[in-house]
Amino acid sequence: MSATPQKNRVPRRVLAATAGLVTVGALVAAMPAGAQDKGHGHHQPRTVDVQLLSFNDLHGNLEPPAGSAGEVNERRADGSVKPVPAGGVEYLATSLRTARQGHAYSVTAAGGDMVGASPLLSGLFHDEPTIEALNGLDLDVTAVGNHEFDEGATELARLQNGGCHPVEGCYEEGKEFKGADFPYLAANVTNEKTGKPVLKPYTVWKKNGVKIGFIGVTLEGTPNIVTANGVKGLKFHDEIETVNKYAKELDRQGVKSIVALIHEGGAPASNAYNYDCDSPGAGDGISGPIVDIAKGITPKVDALVTGHTHQAYVCTLPDPSGKPRMVTSASSFGKVYTDTTLTYDRRTKDIVRTSVKSANHIVRRTQEPADDMTTLITRWNRLAAPIAGRPQGFISADIDGRGSTAPEKPLGNLIADAQLEGLAPADKGGAVVAFMNPGGIRSDLVYAASGSEGDGVVTYGEAFTVQPFTNMMNVVDLTGAQLVAALQQQVSGSNAASPKILQVSKGLTYTLDMTKAGADRVVASSILLNGEPIDPAKTYRVAMNEFLAGGGDGFAALGQGTNKLVGPSDLDLFNAYLAAHSTAAAPLAPPATDRITIVQ
């Protein structure tokens, strides 16, 4: 697909007043020279190609993500797969602007999780820097993702509408935060009291008589993966029913071309960004929640931009009438964008589905960075520097967390050990074991310096990037039976299809037998704490963050804890552990991963 800069951007005012934000999964299109709208009234071509550029799950990664979290797997002609460094908003801006060149009709959409779980550069400032960057990227619309609710609906409304933070105020003297100049769409999120959507459900993009409607939804299960405070007073509805309802409404208004931005996704059979999702081999294709969602969404919707799973794919899945429909996703952290061509028929006002073409492209760091994004990053880094650069500890090698595909991650063990050590003293909670949710580990600890601190130094900014939620720690009473049930919930119930393996503190060991099904995968007789079998009737003091203690991620058993003590934040405990266990002369080595025995 050709790529291009900024010339023919659609002015903001052409976004209909229904402004909503589109969840961008992976859509981008190219426009043949002959299809351009001459605007003279006679002999307009019947069809016009609209370029849809899309991306998802940026998570405030303005700077190129470090370590393996900043790589994309590329399948080569010889069949080998090679990691390519990718991402960084300076390069994403260049990629999108290059892609737009020569396209009279180009719209840019996103699939949610633009903010939340962000590195310090964005997270320290409640993600104002990311919204500012997205404005500069000329994002037209995005769907909300679950992480847009991390700080609650009021804070999400502030990101949309502007205004300085209610507690911390304005970050730069004389500068008020303007908010997003693109709509955030939240069609399936309503206020419990009024029943009305908390943000616009859809928006209509218009240019020279071409109209495309965007509907944005997040996954219905958002309350299970966000802290209770973040979703207080909100109701999350079925994705299929919601999209179908608003597609009907748009259709009645004469908008026949519709794209759904859905913050939910799937897993392709290969993790190479350029894998042919439609190849016919056994075991090929895509699995996961988006498959059933795509099957249920009305044929009125012409393409689905998806996200949430941080995977890259361009697949065709049949709509309910059996016609193929494009479903895309663009990895995460701004490492990939999707370019989809939607051929618009002026007579029917609909997309010619047989001619929809789409491809994913790597946001390569070998291209020129965009000056305006470099300036933005430099400006915010200057404000963050006094906090970000403080050394917290020392490591002797990379400690993989987000970048590890293994169930037990070295960084997960380190975090759980830090939580146990901080909360084991009797006056701090008396914990005997700690659990960490894998999704809460947002990056790796990388040995190479990120700034001027020197190799092996862990800065506050790097530690924050690993654990950006600043979750408060809880210590609760659980019975042995509840402990065993929690371990079984890793691989059963809502986690049966896609296991969520808790990271455990030292002293807890057990066997995970993946040849079995459901709860039986956790071999109950193998669970030992400090060499002793778990006694179902005994009470244990268990440390975990407030998200897990609320039963998050499908761990209902962990939500049954009693006699709760609230401790320091997870980040404070992590930094204290680094300080206590490492020096420049004796850095911390990656912990062994020998707590969970896996049978495949």
PDB file of N, CA and C in Angstrom, residues 75 269 275-286 314 316:
ATOM      1  N   ARG A  75       7.250 -12.097   9.277  1.00  0.00           N
ATOM      2  CA  ARG A  75       7.531 -13.345   8.545  1.00  0.00           C
ATOM      3  C   ARG A  75       8.253 -12.991   7.246  1.00  0.00           C
ATOM      4  N   ALA A 269      -3.425 -17.410  14.349  1.00  0.00           N
ATOM      5  CA  ALA A 269      -2.629 -18.633  14.541  1.00  0.00           C
ATOM      6  C   ALA A 269      -1.130 -18.352  14.554  1.00  0.00           C
ATOM      7  N   TYR A 275       1.123 -12.284   8.817  1.00  0.00           N
ATOM      8  CA  TYR A 275       0.551 -13.636   8.628  1.00  0.00           C
ATOM      9  C   TYR A 275      -0.718 -13.538   7.779  1.00  0.00           C
ATOM     10  N   ASP A 276      -0.875 -14.474   6.855  1.00  0.00           N
ATOM     11  CA  ASP A 276      -2.091 -14.529   6.036  1.00  0.00           C
ATOM     12  C   ASP A 276      -3.190 -15.228   6.829  1.00  0.00           C
ATOM     13  N   CYS A 277      -4.035 -14.400   7.434  1.00  0.00           N
ATOM     14  CA  CYS A 277      -5.078 -14.908   8.333  1.00  0.00           C
ATOM     15  C   CYS A 277      -6.094 -15.784   7.584  1.00  0.00           C
ATOM     16  N   ASP A 278      -6.194 -15.572   6.272  1.00  0.00           N
ATOM     17  CA  ASP A 278      -7.184 -16.319   5.488  1.00  0.00           C
ATOM     18  C   ASP A 278      -6.599 -17.556   4.810  1.00  0.00           C
ATOM     19  N   SER A 279      -5.355 -17.939   5.185  1.00  0.00           N
ATOM     20  CA  SER A 279      -4.782 -19.154   4.594  1.00  0.00           C
ATOM     21  C   SER A 279      -5.569 -20.367   5.080  1.00  0.00           C
ATOM     22  N   PRO A 280      -5.748 -21.357   4.210  1.00  0.00           N
ATOM     23  CA  PRO A 280      -6.725 -22.432   4.480  1.00  0.00           C
ATOM     24  C   PRO A 280      -6.210 -23.600   5.313  1.00  0.00           C
ATOM     25  N   GLY A 281      -4.959 -23.565   5.755  1.00  0.00           N
ATOM     26  CA  GLY A 281      -4.399 -24.734   6.440  1.00  0.00           C
ATOM     27  C   GLY A 281      -5.100 -25.076   7.745  1.00  0.00           C
ATOM     28  N   ALA A 282      -4.942 -26.317   8.187  1.00  0.00           N
ATOM     29  CA  ALA A 282      -5.521 -26.747   9.469  1.00  0.00           C
ATOM     30  C   ALA A 282      -4.912 -25.919  10.593  1.00  0.00           C
ATOM     31  N   GLY A 283      -5.760 -25.432  11.478  1.00  0.00           N
ATOM     32  CA  GLY A 283      -5.266 -24.644  12.612  1.00  0.00           C
ATOM     33  C   GLY A 283      -4.971 -23.195  12.259  1.00  0.00           C
ATOM     34  N   ASP A 284      -5.158 -22.810  10.976  1.00  0.00           N
ATOM     35  CA  ASP A 284      -4.917 -21.424  10.578  1.00  0.00           C
ATOM     36  C   ASP A 284      -6.103 -20.545  10.967  1.00  0.00           C
ATOM     37  N   GLY A 285      -5.957 -19.250  10.683  1.00  0.00           N
ATOM     38  CA  GLY A 285      -7.061 -18.326  10.938  1.00  0.00           C
ATOM     39  C   GLY A 285      -6.969 -17.662  12.293  1.00  0.00           C
ATOM     40  N   ILE A 286      -8.127 -17.385  12.868  1.00  0.00           N
ATOM     41  CA  ILE A 286      -8.186 -16.610  14.101  1.00  0.00           C
ATOM     42  C   ILE A 286      -9.198 -17.228  15.056  1.00  0.00           C
ATOM     43  N   VAL A 314      -5.269  -9.180   9.883  1.00  0.00           N
ATOM     44  CA  VAL A 314      -6.200  -8.711   8.860  1.00  0.00           C
ATOM     45  C   VAL A 314      -6.892  -9.959   8.364  1.00  0.00           C
ATOM     46  N   THR A 316     -10.680 -11.968   6.961  1.00  0.00           N
ATOM     47  CA  THR A 316     -12.071 -11.848   6.545  1.00  0.00           C
ATOM     48  C   THR A 316     -12.864 -12.931   7.267  1.00  0.00           C
TER      49      THR A 316
END
